[in-house]
Amino acid sequence: MNDVKLALQPNEVADYRDGLILDAAQRASRYLKGVRERRVAPTPEAVAGLDGLKGEMPDGETAADVVLEMLDAFGSPATVANAGGRYFGFVNGGATPAAMAANVLATAWDQNTALRVMSPAATVLEDTALRWIRDLLGLPPGSGGSFVSGATMATFTCLAAARQALLAAQGWDVESLGLFGAPPVQVIVSEEVHIAVKKALGLLGLGRDRVLTVPTDSQGRLRVDSIPKITGPTILSIQAGNVNSGSFDPAKDICAAVPREHTWVHVDGTFGLWAACSPEYARLLEGFSDADSWATDGHKWLNLPYDCGILFVRNAEALHRAMSLEAAYLQAGTEREPMQWGPEMSRRARGVEAWAGLKSLGRAGLAAMIERTCRLAKRFADVLQAAGYEILNDVVINQVLVSFGSDTLTRCVIEAVQRDGTCWCGGTVWHGRYAMRISVCSWVTDEHDVDLSLAAFIRIAREGKEEAKFASPIDARP
Ligand SMILES: *Cc1c(COP(=O)(O)O)cnc(C)c1O
C-alpha cells in the first residue's frame, strides 16, 4: 500500500500533498475546538496510548496520510492542553491565532534564515519584528538583536557578547584565544537567579558556581546594598520578573550603584520585560533600559509558538564580534545577516510568527493581553485569600504563590489538582515553604477559566482537609 503514494507522478504528488495539508489543518482545527473542554493533563490511558507510536524504525514506507492519522490518534490525546486557557504551570503562554496561522504558512515556505540571500521575506520580517520589539520594550535604538530558540540561548548569546566586550577591553580576544589564560571576569548574580543563567554561564566557560551571590528581599529582589565592591571586569545579572513571585529587581538603583566602565549589566527579562507594553505596568521596568543586554522570550507572555527567544545587546559591535564568522561560500551582504548576530546558522524563520503576532495585536492588544492576565492573577489571589488560604507573594504581575496550609497539604492539593484535570498548576519552594505556582500567561484565559479553576482548588483543598483524604504520608521534600 505504501509504495503507491511515492510512485505518484509529480502532478499527482501535488494533489496528494494538498489533501494532506488540508487534512492536517482540519485535524488541528478539531483539536483546538476540543481543547478548551477536555481535561488539561492527559489521562493515564491517553499516555499509555503513546505505545502506538513507539515500536521500531520501520523498514518500509508508510503513507503520509497514515502517518498523520497515527499522530492525531495517539499523539493528540496525550498532549497537555496548553492551548486551552487553563494551563497555569511554569510560565507557558498559548499561541495567538495570527501567530499560529503564520507558523503554518512559514512551514510551507520552508525558509532558511541564516542569510538574507536565502530568504528576503524571512529576514525582512525578522528585522521588522526585532525593531518593533526593541521599541515596545523601550530598549536603546542602536542595540543589536537576534532570534534564538528560547531565553536560555538568548542569555547565552548576551553573555557571550559581555565576555567579548569585557575581555577585549583587557586586550584579550576571547573568540580566538578562548578562556585559558584570560584575565578573570567576575560574575555576580542574585540568590534568586534563574537556572537558565547558570546554564549559560557554564556553557560559556564562566562557571555555574564561580559566581558571587547577592542576597534578596522578601519578594526575591536583589538587595542593592549587598552588591560587593566591583573592582575589575564584571558581569552582573539581574531580573525583570522572578520566575516564582514575578518581582522586579531595582534596576535603576543597581545600574547607578556599579562602576559601569567595567560592569556589564545583563537582564533576564524572559517574561517580565513584556510588562513594558502596558501603560499600567511599565513603571515596573524603571531603569531596566540602562542595562547592557536583555534576554526575553516570545513563546511565554507574548504568546508566540515555541522556539522563540529574543535578545538585544546595547553594544551591537560586541554582539557581532562574538557571533560573526566568515567562509568563502557564505555570501554575506552589507545588511544585517541573521547568522552574524546569533549562535545558529541554519534555522527556522522565527520572525514570521513574531511579526504576525505583533501585527495582529498592535500596541493596544498587547497591552490588553498583559493587563488581562495580570488582572486574572489578582483574581486568583483575592479569591484564594478570601477562602482562607495564604498568598505568599505580592502579586505584582501574573504570578501567584499560594499555600493551602502545611507543606504536605499544599503538595497533596497540587497533586490532586493535576489529577483532577480542570486546570494544571505546578509547585515550588518559596522561602522554605511549599507553594502552588499559578502563572497566567495565555491570551485564551478568561474569568470563567479562573472561576472554574478556583472552584476546583477550593473543593480539593477542603476535601483534603475535612476528610483527611490525603492522609497517606507524602513527604514534604521539594
Ligand atoms: C522560562 C525562563 C527562562 C528560560 O527560558 P527558556 O525559554 O525556557 O529557555 C529563564 N528565565 C526566566 C525568568 C524564565 O521564566
PDB file of C-alpha atoms and ligand atoms in Angstrom, residues 91 150-152 194 196 241 243 268 270-271 297 299-300, ligand 1:
ATOM      1  CA  VAL A  91       5.381  30.251  32.587  1.00  0.00           C
ATOM      2  CA  GLY A 150      14.461  30.459  23.837  1.00  0.00           C
ATOM      3  CA  ALA A 151      15.556  32.633  26.724  1.00  0.00           C
ATOM      4  CA  THR A 152      18.299  30.220  27.779  1.00  0.00           C
ATOM      5  CA  HIS A 194      17.128  31.594  37.195  1.00  0.00           C
ATOM      6  CA  ALA A 196      18.971  29.358  32.732  1.00  0.00           C
ATOM      7  CA  GLY A 241      10.127  39.018  36.513  1.00  0.00           C
ATOM      8  CA  VAL A 243      10.079  33.043  37.970  1.00  0.00           C
ATOM      9  CA  ASP A 268      16.893  38.166  32.477  1.00  0.00           C
ATOM     10  CA  THR A 270      12.232  36.323  29.954  1.00  0.00           C
ATOM     11  CA  PHE A 271       8.626  37.188  30.643  1.00  0.00           C
ATOM     12  CA  ASP A 297      11.041  35.021  25.219  1.00  0.00           C
ATOM     13  CA  HIS A 299       6.960  31.958  23.484  1.00  0.00           C
ATOM     14  CA  LYS A 300       5.883  32.902  27.002  1.00  0.00           C
TER      15      LYS A 300
HETATM   16  C1  LIG B   1      11.439  30.413  31.304  1.00  0.00           C
HETATM   17  C2  LIG B   1      12.512  31.252  31.921  1.00  0.00           C
HETATM   18  C3  LIG B   1      13.836  31.138  31.499  1.00  0.00           C
HETATM   19  C4  LIG B   1      14.258  30.104  30.469  1.00  0.00           C
HETATM   20  O1  LIG B   1      13.643  30.356  29.229  1.00  0.00           O
HETATM   21  P1  LIG B   1      13.528  29.248  28.080  1.00  0.00           P
HETATM   22  O2  LIG B   1      12.756  29.914  27.005  1.00  0.00           O
HETATM   23  O3  LIG B   1      12.812  28.092  28.699  1.00  0.00           O
HETATM   24  O4  LIG B   1      14.920  28.907  27.665  1.00  0.00           O
HETATM   25  C5  LIG B   1      14.775  31.994  32.056  1.00  0.00           C
HETATM   26  N1  LIG B   1      14.430  32.915  32.975  1.00  0.00           N
HETATM   27  C6  LIG B   1      13.153  33.065  33.411  1.00  0.00           C
HETATM   28  C7  LIG B   1      12.839  34.125  34.413  1.00  0.00           C
HETATM   29  C8  LIG B   1      12.151  32.239  32.892  1.00  0.00           C
HETATM   30  O5  LIG B   1      10.893  32.390  33.309  1.00  0.00           O
END
